[in-house]
CSV table of C-alpha atoms and ligand atoms in Angstrom, one decimal:
chain,number,residue,atom,x,y,z
A,2,MET,CA,52.8,-13.2,-31.0
A,3,LEU,CA,49.7,-12.1,-29.1
A,4,SER,CA,48.5,-15.6,-28.6
A,5,LEU,CA,51.9,-16.5,-27.1
A,6,PHE,CA,51.6,-13.6,-24.7
A,7,TYR,CA,48.1,-14.8,-23.8
A,8,GLU,CA,49.5,-18.3,-23.1
A,9,LEU,CA,52.0,-16.8,-20.8
A,10,LEU,CA,49.4,-14.9,-19.0
A,11,THR,CA,47.3,-18.0,-18.5
A,12,LYS,CA,50.4,-19.7,-17.0
A,13,ILE,CA,50.9,-16.8,-14.6
A,14,GLU,CA,47.2,-17.0,-13.7
A,15,LEU,CA,47.6,-20.7,-12.9
A,16,LYS,CA,50.6,-20.0,-10.7
A,17,VAL,CA,48.8,-17.4,-8.6
A,18,LYS,CA,45.6,-19.3,-8.4
A,19,ILE,CA,46.8,-21.0,-5.3
A,20,MET,CA,46.3,-17.7,-3.4
A,21,ASP,CA,43.5,-16.0,-5.4
A,22,ASN,CA,41.1,-15.9,-2.5
A,23,PHE,CA,42.2,-13.1,-0.3
A,24,SER,CA,41.0,-13.4,3.3
A,25,GLU,CA,41.5,-10.2,5.3
A,26,ASP,CA,41.4,-10.8,9.0
A,27,GLU,CA,38.4,-12.9,8.4
A,28,GLU,CA,39.1,-15.2,11.4
A,29,ASN,CA,38.9,-12.1,13.7
A,30,VAL,CA,35.6,-11.0,12.4
A,31,THR,CA,32.9,-12.9,14.2
A,32,ASN,CA,29.8,-11.4,12.7
A,33,ILE,CA,29.1,-9.0,9.9
A,34,LEU,CA,26.0,-6.9,10.7
A,35,ARG,CA,24.7,-6.0,7.3
A,36,GLY,CA,23.0,-2.6,7.1
A,37,MET,CA,24.9,-1.9,10.3
A,38,GLU,CA,22.0,-3.2,12.3
A,39,ASN,CA,22.7,-3.0,16.0
A,40,ILE,CA,26.1,-1.4,15.5
A,41,TYR,CA,27.1,1.4,17.8
A,42,VAL,CA,29.6,3.8,16.1
A,43,ASP,CA,29.5,6.8,18.4
A,44,THR,CA,27.8,8.4,21.3
A,45,THR,CA,25.3,11.2,21.1
A,46,SER,CA,23.3,13.4,23.5
A,47,ILE,CA,20.9,14.8,20.8
A,48,SER,CA,18.1,12.4,20.6
A,49,LEU,CA,17.2,9.0,22.0
A,50,VAL,CA,15.1,6.5,20.0
A,51,ASP,CA,13.7,4.1,22.5
A,52,GLY,CA,12.7,1.2,20.2
A,53,GLN,CA,11.5,-1.1,23.0
A,54,GLU,CA,9.2,1.5,24.7
A,55,GLY,CA,8.3,3.3,21.6
A,56,LYS,CA,9.5,6.7,22.8
A,57,LEU,CA,11.6,9.5,21.3
A,58,TYR,CA,13.4,12.2,23.3
A,59,TYR,CA,15.2,15.3,22.2
A,60,ARG,CA,17.9,16.3,24.7
A,61,GLY,CA,16.0,14.2,27.3
A,62,ILE,CA,12.6,15.8,26.6
A,63,ASN,CA,9.8,13.5,25.3
A,64,VAL,CA,8.9,14.6,21.8
A,65,ALA,CA,5.2,14.4,22.7
A,66,GLU,CA,5.8,17.2,25.2
A,67,LEU,CA,7.6,19.3,22.7
A,68,VAL,CA,4.9,18.8,20.1
A,69,ALA,CA,2.4,20.0,22.7
A,70,HIS,CA,4.3,23.0,24.0
A,71,SER,CA,7.3,23.9,21.8
A,72,THR,CA,7.6,25.8,18.5
A,73,PHE,CA,9.9,25.0,15.5
A,74,GLU,CA,12.3,27.7,16.6
A,75,GLU,CA,12.4,26.6,20.3
A,76,THR,CA,12.9,23.0,19.4
A,77,SER,CA,15.7,23.9,16.9
A,78,TRP,CA,17.5,25.8,19.6
A,79,LEU,CA,17.1,22.9,22.0
A,80,LEU,CA,18.7,20.5,19.5
A,81,LEU,CA,21.5,22.8,18.5
A,82,ASN,CA,22.4,24.0,22.0
A,83,GLY,CA,21.3,21.2,24.4
A,84,ASN,CA,18.8,23.3,26.4
A,85,LEU,CA,15.6,25.2,25.9
A,86,PRO,CA,16.2,28.9,25.0
A,87,THR,CA,15.5,31.8,27.4
A,88,ASN,CA,13.2,34.5,26.2
A,89,SER,CA,16.0,36.7,24.9
A,90,GLU,CA,17.9,33.8,23.3
A,91,LEU,CA,14.7,32.8,21.5
A,92,THR,CA,14.1,36.3,20.3
A,93,SER,CA,17.6,36.7,18.9
A,94,PHE,CA,17.5,33.2,17.3
A,95,LYS,CA,14.2,34.1,15.5
A,96,LEU,CA,15.7,37.3,14.3
A,97,GLU,CA,18.8,35.5,13.0
A,98,LEU,CA,16.7,33.0,11.1
A,99,LYS,CA,15.0,35.9,9.4
A,100,THR,CA,18.1,37.8,8.7
A,101,LEU,CA,19.9,34.8,7.2
A,102,GLN,CA,17.1,33.3,5.2
A,103,HIS,CA,17.9,35.2,2.0
A,104,THR,CA,19.7,32.9,-0.4
A,105,HIS,CA,21.9,33.7,-3.3
A,106,ASP,CA,20.1,35.1,-6.4
A,107,LYS,CA,21.9,32.5,-8.6
A,108,ILE,CA,20.0,29.7,-6.7
A,109,PHE,CA,16.7,30.9,-8.2
A,110,ARG,CA,18.3,31.0,-11.6
A,111,ILE,CA,19.7,27.5,-11.2
A,112,ILE,CA,16.3,26.1,-10.2
A,113,SER,CA,14.6,27.8,-13.1
A,114,GLU,CA,17.0,25.9,-15.5
A,115,PHE,CA,15.8,22.5,-14.4
A,116,PRO,CA,12.9,20.5,-15.9
A,117,LEU,CA,9.5,21.0,-14.2
A,118,SER,CA,9.5,17.3,-13.3
A,119,SER,CA,12.6,17.7,-11.0
A,120,SER,CA,12.2,16.6,-7.4
A,121,PRO,CA,12.4,19.5,-5.0
A,122,LEU,CA,14.5,17.5,-2.6
A,123,LEU,CA,17.0,16.6,-5.3
A,124,LEU,CA,17.1,20.3,-6.4
A,125,LEU,CA,17.8,21.1,-2.8
A,126,GLN,CA,20.7,18.7,-2.9
A,127,PHE,CA,22.0,20.3,-6.0
A,128,CYS,CA,21.6,23.9,-4.8
A,129,LEU,CA,23.4,23.1,-1.5
A,130,SER,CA,26.3,21.8,-3.6
A,131,ALA,CA,26.2,25.0,-5.6
A,132,LEU,CA,26.2,27.1,-2.4
A,133,SER,CA,29.5,25.5,-1.4
A,134,SER,CA,31.1,27.5,-4.1
A,135,LEU,CA,28.8,30.5,-4.1
A,136,GLU,CA,29.3,31.0,-0.3
A,137,ASN,CA,32.9,30.1,-0.5
A,138,ALA,CA,32.3,27.6,2.3
A,139,ASP,CA,35.3,26.2,4.0
A,140,ASN,CA,36.2,23.2,6.1
A,141,TYR,CA,33.9,23.5,9.1
A,142,LEU,CA,36.2,21.7,11.5
A,143,GLY,CA,37.8,23.9,14.1
A,144,GLN,CA,35.5,26.8,13.2
A,145,THR,CA,33.4,28.3,16.0
A,146,GLY,CA,30.1,30.2,15.8
A,147,MET,CA,26.6,29.2,15.0
A,148,GLU,CA,25.8,31.5,12.2
A,149,ARG,CA,26.5,29.2,9.3
A,150,PHE,CA,24.3,26.5,10.8
A,151,ILE,CA,21.5,28.9,11.3
A,152,LYS,CA,22.0,30.1,7.7
A,153,VAL,CA,21.6,26.6,6.2
A,154,ILE,CA,18.5,26.0,8.4
A,155,ALA,CA,17.0,29.3,7.3
A,156,GLN,CA,17.7,28.8,3.6
A,157,THR,CA,16.5,25.2,3.2
A,158,PRO,CA,12.8,26.2,3.2
A,159,VAL,CA,13.4,29.0,0.8
A,160,ILE,CA,15.2,26.6,-1.7
A,161,VAL,CA,12.7,23.8,-1.4
A,162,SER,CA,9.7,26.2,-1.7
A,163,ALA,CA,11.2,27.7,-4.9
A,164,ALA,CA,11.9,24.2,-6.3
A,165,TYR,CA,8.3,23.1,-5.5
A,166,ARG,CA,6.8,26.2,-7.1
A,167,HIS,CA,9.0,25.7,-10.1
A,168,SER,CA,7.6,22.2,-10.5
A,169,LEU,CA,4.1,23.7,-10.5
A,170,GLY,CA,5.2,26.3,-13.1
A,171,ARG,CA,4.6,29.2,-10.6
A,172,PRO,CA,6.8,32.2,-9.9
A,173,PHE,CA,9.2,32.1,-6.9
A,174,LEU,CA,8.2,34.0,-3.7
A,175,GLU,CA,10.7,35.9,-1.6
A,176,PRO,CA,10.8,35.0,2.1
A,177,ARG,CA,9.0,37.4,4.4
A,178,SER,CA,10.3,38.7,7.7
A,179,ASP,CA,6.9,39.5,9.2
A,180,LEU,CA,6.0,35.8,9.5
A,181,GLY,CA,7.2,33.1,11.9
A,182,PHE,CA,9.4,30.3,10.4
A,183,VAL,CA,6.5,27.8,9.8
A,184,GLU,CA,4.0,30.4,8.4
A,185,ASN,CA,6.7,31.8,6.2
A,186,PHE,CA,7.6,28.4,4.8
A,187,MET,CA,3.9,27.7,4.1
A,188,TYR,CA,3.5,31.1,2.4
A,189,MET,CA,6.6,30.5,0.3
A,190,PHE,CA,5.6,27.2,-1.2
A,191,SER,CA,1.8,27.8,-1.4
A,192,GLY,CA,1.5,31.5,-1.9
A,193,ASN,CA,-1.2,31.6,0.8
A,194,PHE,CA,-1.1,32.8,4.4
A,195,PRO,CA,-1.9,29.7,6.5
A,196,THR,CA,-4.6,29.7,9.2
A,197,LYS,CA,-3.4,29.2,12.8
A,198,LYS,CA,-4.7,25.6,12.6
A,199,GLN,CA,-2.8,24.8,9.4
A,200,ALA,CA,0.4,26.3,10.7
A,201,LYS,CA,0.1,24.4,13.9
A,202,CYS,CA,-0.4,21.2,11.9
A,203,LEU,CA,2.8,21.7,9.9
A,204,GLU,CA,4.7,22.8,13.0
A,205,THR,CA,3.8,19.6,14.7
A,206,ALA,CA,5.2,17.7,11.7
A,207,LEU,CA,8.4,19.7,11.7
A,208,VAL,CA,9.0,19.3,15.4
A,209,LEU,CA,8.4,15.6,15.2
A,210,LEU,CA,10.7,15.1,12.3
A,211,MET,CA,13.8,17.1,13.4
A,212,ASP,CA,16.0,14.3,14.7
A,213,HIS,CA,15.9,10.6,15.0
A,214,GLY,CA,19.2,9.1,16.3
A,215,PHE,CA,21.6,7.8,13.8
A,216,ASN,CA,19.1,7.5,10.9
A,217,THR,CA,20.6,7.0,7.5
A,218,SER,CA,20.7,10.6,6.4
A,219,THR,CA,22.1,11.7,9.8
A,220,PHE,CA,24.7,9.0,9.5
A,221,ALA,CA,25.5,10.2,6.0
A,222,ALA,CA,25.9,13.7,7.4
A,223,ARG,CA,28.2,12.6,10.2
A,224,THR,CA,30.2,10.4,7.8
A,225,VAL,CA,30.8,13.3,5.3
A,226,ALA,CA,31.3,15.8,8.2
A,227,SER,CA,34.0,13.5,9.7
A,228,THR,CA,36.1,14.1,6.6
A,229,GLY,CA,36.1,17.8,7.3
A,230,ALA,CA,34.1,18.6,4.2
A,231,ASN,CA,32.3,22.0,4.2
A,232,LEU,CA,28.9,22.3,5.7
A,233,TYR,CA,27.0,22.6,2.4
A,234,ALA,CA,28.7,19.5,1.1
A,235,VAL,CA,27.7,17.7,4.3
A,236,ILE,CA,24.0,18.7,4.2
A,237,SER,CA,23.9,18.0,0.4
A,238,ALA,CA,25.0,14.4,1.0
A,239,ALA,CA,22.4,14.0,3.8
A,240,ALA,CA,19.7,15.4,1.5
A,241,GLY,CA,20.7,12.7,-1.1
A,242,ALA,CA,20.4,10.0,1.5
A,243,LEU,CA,17.0,11.3,2.5
A,244,SER,CA,15.6,11.0,-1.0
A,245,GLY,CA,15.4,7.1,-1.0
A,246,PRO,CA,12.1,5.4,-0.7
A,247,LEU,CA,13.4,3.3,2.3
A,248,HIS,CA,14.1,6.5,4.2
A,249,GLY,CA,12.5,9.9,3.5
A,250,GLY,CA,10.8,9.1,0.2
A,251,ALA,CA,8.3,6.8,1.8
A,252,GLY,CA,5.6,9.4,2.5
A,253,GLU,CA,4.8,10.2,-1.1
A,254,HIS,CA,4.5,6.5,-2.0
A,255,VAL,CA,1.8,6.1,0.7
A,256,ILE,CA,-0.4,8.4,-1.3
A,257,GLN,CA,0.2,6.1,-4.3
A,258,LEU,CA,-0.7,3.1,-2.1
A,259,LEU,CA,-4.0,4.8,-1.1
A,260,ALA,CA,-4.9,5.4,-4.8
A,261,GLU,CA,-4.1,1.8,-5.6
A,262,VAL,CA,-6.1,0.4,-2.7
A,263,ARG,CA,-9.1,2.6,-3.6
A,264,GLN,CA,-9.0,1.4,-7.2
A,265,PHE,CA,-8.6,-2.2,-6.2
A,266,ASN,CA,-11.6,-1.8,-3.9
A,267,ASP,CA,-10.8,-4.7,-1.5
A,268,VAL,CA,-8.4,-3.7,1.3
A,269,LYS,CA,-8.1,-7.2,2.8
A,270,LYS,CA,-7.3,-8.9,-0.5
A,271,TYR,CA,-4.9,-6.1,-1.6
A,272,VAL,CA,-2.9,-6.3,1.6
A,273,HIS,CA,-2.9,-10.0,1.7
A,274,ASP,CA,-1.9,-10.4,-2.0
A,275,LEU,CA,0.9,-7.8,-1.6
A,276,LEU,CA,2.4,-9.3,1.5
A,277,SER,CA,2.0,-12.9,0.6
A,278,SER,CA,3.8,-12.3,-2.7
A,279,GLY,CA,6.8,-10.9,-0.7
A,280,GLY,CA,5.9,-7.2,-1.3
A,281,LYS,CA,6.2,-4.5,1.4
A,282,ILE,CA,3.6,-2.1,2.6
A,283,VAL,CA,5.2,1.3,2.3
A,284,GLY,CA,5.1,3.3,5.6
A,285,MET,CA,5.3,0.2,7.7
A,286,GLY,CA,8.2,-1.4,9.5
A,287,HIS,CA,11.2,0.2,11.2
A,288,ARG,CA,14.8,-0.8,12.0
A,289,ILE,CA,14.6,0.4,15.6
A,290,TYR,CA,11.0,0.4,16.8
A,291,LYS,CA,9.9,-3.0,17.9
A,292,THR,CA,6.6,-1.4,19.1
A,293,SER,CA,4.7,1.4,17.6
A,294,ASP,CA,6.6,4.5,16.3
A,295,PRO,CA,5.6,7.4,18.7
A,296,ARG,CA,5.7,9.8,15.8
A,297,ALA,CA,3.3,7.7,13.8
A,298,GLU,CA,0.8,7.8,16.7
A,299,ILE,CA,1.0,11.6,16.9
A,300,PHE,CA,0.6,11.9,13.1
A,301,LYS,CA,-2.3,9.4,13.2
A,302,ASP,CA,-4.1,11.5,15.9
A,303,LEU,CA,-3.4,14.7,14.0
A,304,LEU,CA,-4.9,13.2,10.8
A,305,PHE,CA,-7.9,12.1,12.7
A,306,ARG,CA,-8.4,15.6,14.1
A,307,ILE,CA,-8.2,17.3,10.8
A,308,THR,CA,-10.4,14.9,8.9
A,309,PRO,CA,-14.0,16.2,8.9
A,310,GLU,CA,-16.3,14.1,11.1
A,311,GLY,CA,-18.3,11.5,9.2
A,312,GLU,CA,-16.3,11.9,6.0
A,313,LYS,CA,-16.8,8.6,4.1
A,314,ASN,CA,-13.8,6.8,2.5
A,315,SER,CA,-11.4,9.3,4.0
A,316,ASP,CA,-7.6,8.7,3.8
A,317,TYR,CA,-7.7,8.3,7.6
A,318,LEU,CA,-10.2,5.5,7.5
A,319,LEU,CA,-8.5,3.7,4.6
A,320,LEU,CA,-5.1,3.9,6.3
A,321,CYS,CA,-6.7,2.5,9.5
A,322,GLN,CA,-8.0,-0.4,7.5
A,323,ILE,CA,-4.7,-1.1,5.7
A,324,GLU,CA,-2.9,-0.9,9.0
A,325,GLN,CA,-5.3,-3.3,10.6
A,326,GLU,CA,-5.2,-5.9,7.8
A,327,ALA,CA,-1.4,-5.7,7.7
A,328,ARG,CA,-1.1,-6.0,11.5
A,329,ASN,CA,-3.4,-9.1,11.4
A,330,TYR,CA,-1.1,-10.6,8.7
A,331,PHE,CA,2.1,-9.8,10.6
A,332,ARG,CA,0.7,-11.0,13.9
A,333,SER,CA,-0.1,-14.4,12.5
A,334,ARG,CA,3.5,-14.6,11.4
A,335,GLU,CA,4.8,-13.2,14.7
A,336,LYS,CA,6.5,-10.2,13.1
A,337,PRO,CA,6.6,-7.0,15.2
A,338,ILE,CA,5.8,-4.7,12.3
A,339,TYR,CA,3.8,-1.4,12.9
A,340,SER,CA,3.1,1.6,10.9
A,341,ASN,CA,5.9,4.2,10.9
A,342,VAL,CA,5.8,8.0,10.7
A,343,ASP,CA,5.5,8.1,6.9
A,344,PHE,CA,2.4,5.9,6.9
A,345,TRP,CA,0.4,8.9,8.2
A,346,SER,CA,2.4,12.0,7.4
A,347,GLY,CA,1.6,12.1,3.7
A,348,ALA,CA,-2.2,12.1,4.3
A,349,VAL,CA,-1.7,15.0,6.8
A,350,TYR,CA,0.2,17.0,4.1
A,351,LYS,CA,-2.4,16.2,1.5
A,352,ARG,CA,-5.1,17.7,3.8
A,353,LEU,CA,-3.0,20.8,3.8
A,354,GLY,CA,-3.2,20.9,0.0
A,355,ILE,CA,0.5,19.9,-0.4
A,356,LEU,CA,1.4,17.7,-3.4
A,357,PRO,CA,3.4,14.4,-2.8
A,358,THR,CA,6.5,15.7,-4.5
A,359,MET,CA,7.0,18.0,-1.6
A,360,TYR,CA,6.8,15.5,1.3
A,361,SER,CA,10.4,14.5,1.5
A,362,SER,CA,11.4,18.2,1.3
A,363,ILE,CA,9.3,18.9,4.3
A,364,LEU,CA,11.2,16.3,6.1
A,365,ALA,CA,14.5,17.9,4.9
A,366,VAL,CA,13.3,21.3,6.3
A,367,ALA,CA,12.9,19.6,9.7
A,368,ARG,CA,15.9,17.2,9.6
A,369,VAL,CA,18.4,19.8,8.6
A,370,VAL,CA,18.2,21.0,12.2
A,371,GLY,CA,19.2,17.5,13.4
A,372,TRP,CA,21.9,17.2,10.8
A,373,CYS,CA,23.4,20.5,12.0
A,374,ALA,CA,23.2,19.5,15.7
A,375,HIS,CA,25.0,16.3,14.8
A,376,ILE,CA,27.7,18.1,12.9
A,377,LEU,CA,28.2,20.4,15.8
A,378,GLU,CA,28.4,17.5,18.2
A,379,LEU,CA,30.9,15.6,16.0
A,380,SER,CA,33.1,18.7,15.6
A,381,GLU,CA,33.7,18.8,19.3
A,382,ASP,CA,35.7,15.5,19.1
A,383,ASN,CA,35.9,14.4,15.5
A,384,ARG,CA,37.3,11.1,14.3
A,385,LEU,CA,37.1,10.1,10.6
A,386,TYR,CA,34.4,7.5,10.0
A,387,ARG,CA,36.0,4.7,8.2
A,388,PRO,CA,34.5,1.2,8.6
A,389,ARG,CA,35.9,-2.0,7.0
A,390,SER,CA,34.5,-4.8,4.8
A,391,ILE,CA,35.5,-8.3,4.3
A,392,TYR,CA,36.9,-8.7,0.8
A,393,LYS,CA,35.3,-11.7,-1.0
A,394,GLY,CA,36.7,-11.2,-4.5
A,395,LYS,CA,39.7,-12.5,-6.3
A,396,ILE,CA,43.2,-11.2,-6.2
A,397,ASN,CA,46.3,-11.4,-8.4
A,398,GLN,CA,44.2,-11.6,-11.6
A,399,PRO,CA,46.2,-10.9,-14.7
A,400,PHE,CA,45.5,-7.9,-16.8
A,401,ILE,CA,44.2,-9.2,-20.2
A,402,PRO,CA,44.9,-6.7,-23.0
A,403,LEU,CA,41.8,-5.4,-24.7
A,404,GLU,CA,42.6,-7.0,-28.0
A,405,LEU,CA,42.6,-10.4,-26.3
A,406,ARG,CA,39.3,-10.0,-24.5
A,407,GLY,CA,37.1,-10.9,-27.5
A,408,PHE,CA,34.0,-9.0,-28.6
B,12,COA,N1,6.0,-4.6,4.7
B,12,COA,C1,6.1,-5.9,4.7
B,12,COA,N2,7.1,-6.5,5.3
B,12,COA,C2,8.1,-5.8,5.9
B,12,COA,C3,8.0,-4.4,5.9
B,12,COA,C4,6.9,-3.8,5.3
B,12,COA,N3,6.8,-2.5,5.2
B,12,COA,N4,9.1,-3.9,6.6
B,12,COA,C5,9.8,-4.9,6.9
B,12,COA,N5,9.2,-6.1,6.5
B,12,COA,C6,9.7,-7.5,6.7
B,12,COA,C7,10.7,-7.8,5.7
B,12,COA,O1,10.1,-8.4,4.5
B,12,COA,C8,11.6,-8.8,6.4
B,12,COA,O2,10.9,-10.0,6.4
B,12,COA,P1,11.8,-11.4,6.4
B,12,COA,O3,12.6,-11.4,7.7
B,12,COA,O4,10.7,-12.4,6.4
B,12,COA,O5,12.6,-11.3,5.2
B,12,COA,C9,11.6,-8.2,7.8
B,12,COA,O6,10.4,-7.5,8.0
B,12,COA,C10,12.7,-7.3,8.1
B,12,COA,O7,12.7,-6.3,7.1
B,12,COA,P2,14.0,-5.5,6.6
B,12,COA,O8,13.6,-4.7,5.4
B,12,COA,O9,15.2,-6.4,6.5
B,12,COA,O10,14.1,-4.5,7.8
B,12,COA,P3,15.0,-3.3,7.9
B,12,COA,O11,15.3,-3.0,9.3
B,12,COA,O12,16.2,-3.4,7.0
B,12,COA,O13,14.0,-2.2,7.2
B,12,COA,C11,12.6,-0.5,6.6
B,12,COA,C12,13.4,-1.1,7.8
B,12,COA,C13,12.0,0.8,7.1
B,12,COA,C14,13.6,-0.2,5.5
B,12,COA,C15,11.5,-1.5,6.1
B,12,COA,O14,10.7,-1.8,7.2
B,12,COA,C16,10.8,-1.0,4.9
B,12,COA,O15,11.3,-1.2,3.8
B,12,COA,N6,9.7,-0.3,5.1
B,12,COA,C17,8.9,0.3,4.0
B,12,COA,C18,9.6,1.6,3.6
B,12,COA,C19,9.3,2.7,4.7
B,12,COA,O16,8.2,2.8,5.2
B,12,COA,N7,10.3,3.5,5.0
B,12,COA,C20,10.2,4.6,5.9
B,12,COA,C21,10.9,4.3,7.2
B,12,COA,S1,10.6,5.6,8.4
């Protein structure tokens, strides 16, 4: 009986074979741009990544200027509001960041339940999802007011610091309201009060990393935000996107690269062997920059300045050698590949005594400001993000009952 049924199914399959390759509007699609390379999906006035000139602007101001003159708080305000704050606006923004930084008690309990090996960034993603329910967050579309955005920006360093300290088996530290944003962040994860120089170093990093056009995590944030999901769900999705080694996870892998190159003890051969076997140098290459990444240059200069003069075999010198060898290799193949921001950032954090597991979380503390600015921008004129794909699979396939599928 079953075999008769199967025979029938085969006949049906033969009948429909004639149209089993579905082709959806294919003739109208001239070019699929995989990875969405060079696709414009929306407009933005938050940041401009000028890949030809190697420049980055936030709200029209060159990021190099901001690094030199602006603080974390001022730059955040700029991204969120479109202009630099006045004195009184800045004072009340700083106060709000302090008032709203205290997170739910349950968040600390949740973190303490996880294995010590958990990534602080992935714990952030998890805690943000938990906050959706704990804070009773609602659809953000149509809501006005900045408070919930400031709250998520203020809570992110508290959560990642607790997650980092948990990974070290150390007790959590409550945020302090007598410190500025950057000093407080450093205190919360390290337990030490930073020097002015150390705080300036991390502030430079945070300002540099706040926004970067439609990078993958920002695009993820905008995509989820376009559905009307609540703010915590949106930021949680963006944090997940940031965790990948092709995006925010590259910095910690550069520290691994440094260790491997040191062990190998021949920079030229290491780089040549890796590249000629089709491998990638982590921290090099960029989808948009066809010249050097301006953030990489600032980080490189910062690393040079914080590396003691005359230090032999420093990370700075080794990275310069790796970069040089890779550039020679790429030049001979006419590939415009330069070091990106992550090539240098990890070594800067390492100088500050921060362990690699924390690097992508530092990026999250900065980038959450950009994500919030993008969500705000989108909410002014939202349209659901919903691209299409060309279907290349079969159609009209018969359903074969389980008992006929063999073992
Ligand atoms: N080392 C060696 N070759 C690299 C490279 C790298 N770091 N980055 C790109 N390339 C090469 C690719 O092998 C490819 O060569 P091919 O055309 O001969 O196949 C070409 O350059 C294009 O690379 P592709 O990965 O397709 O470009 P992309 O725009 O999709 O990728 C990155 C951008 C950032 C994902 C890519 O450069 C990369 O993987 N870099 C390392 C990870 C990293 O540093 N991420 C942090 C980004 S801020």
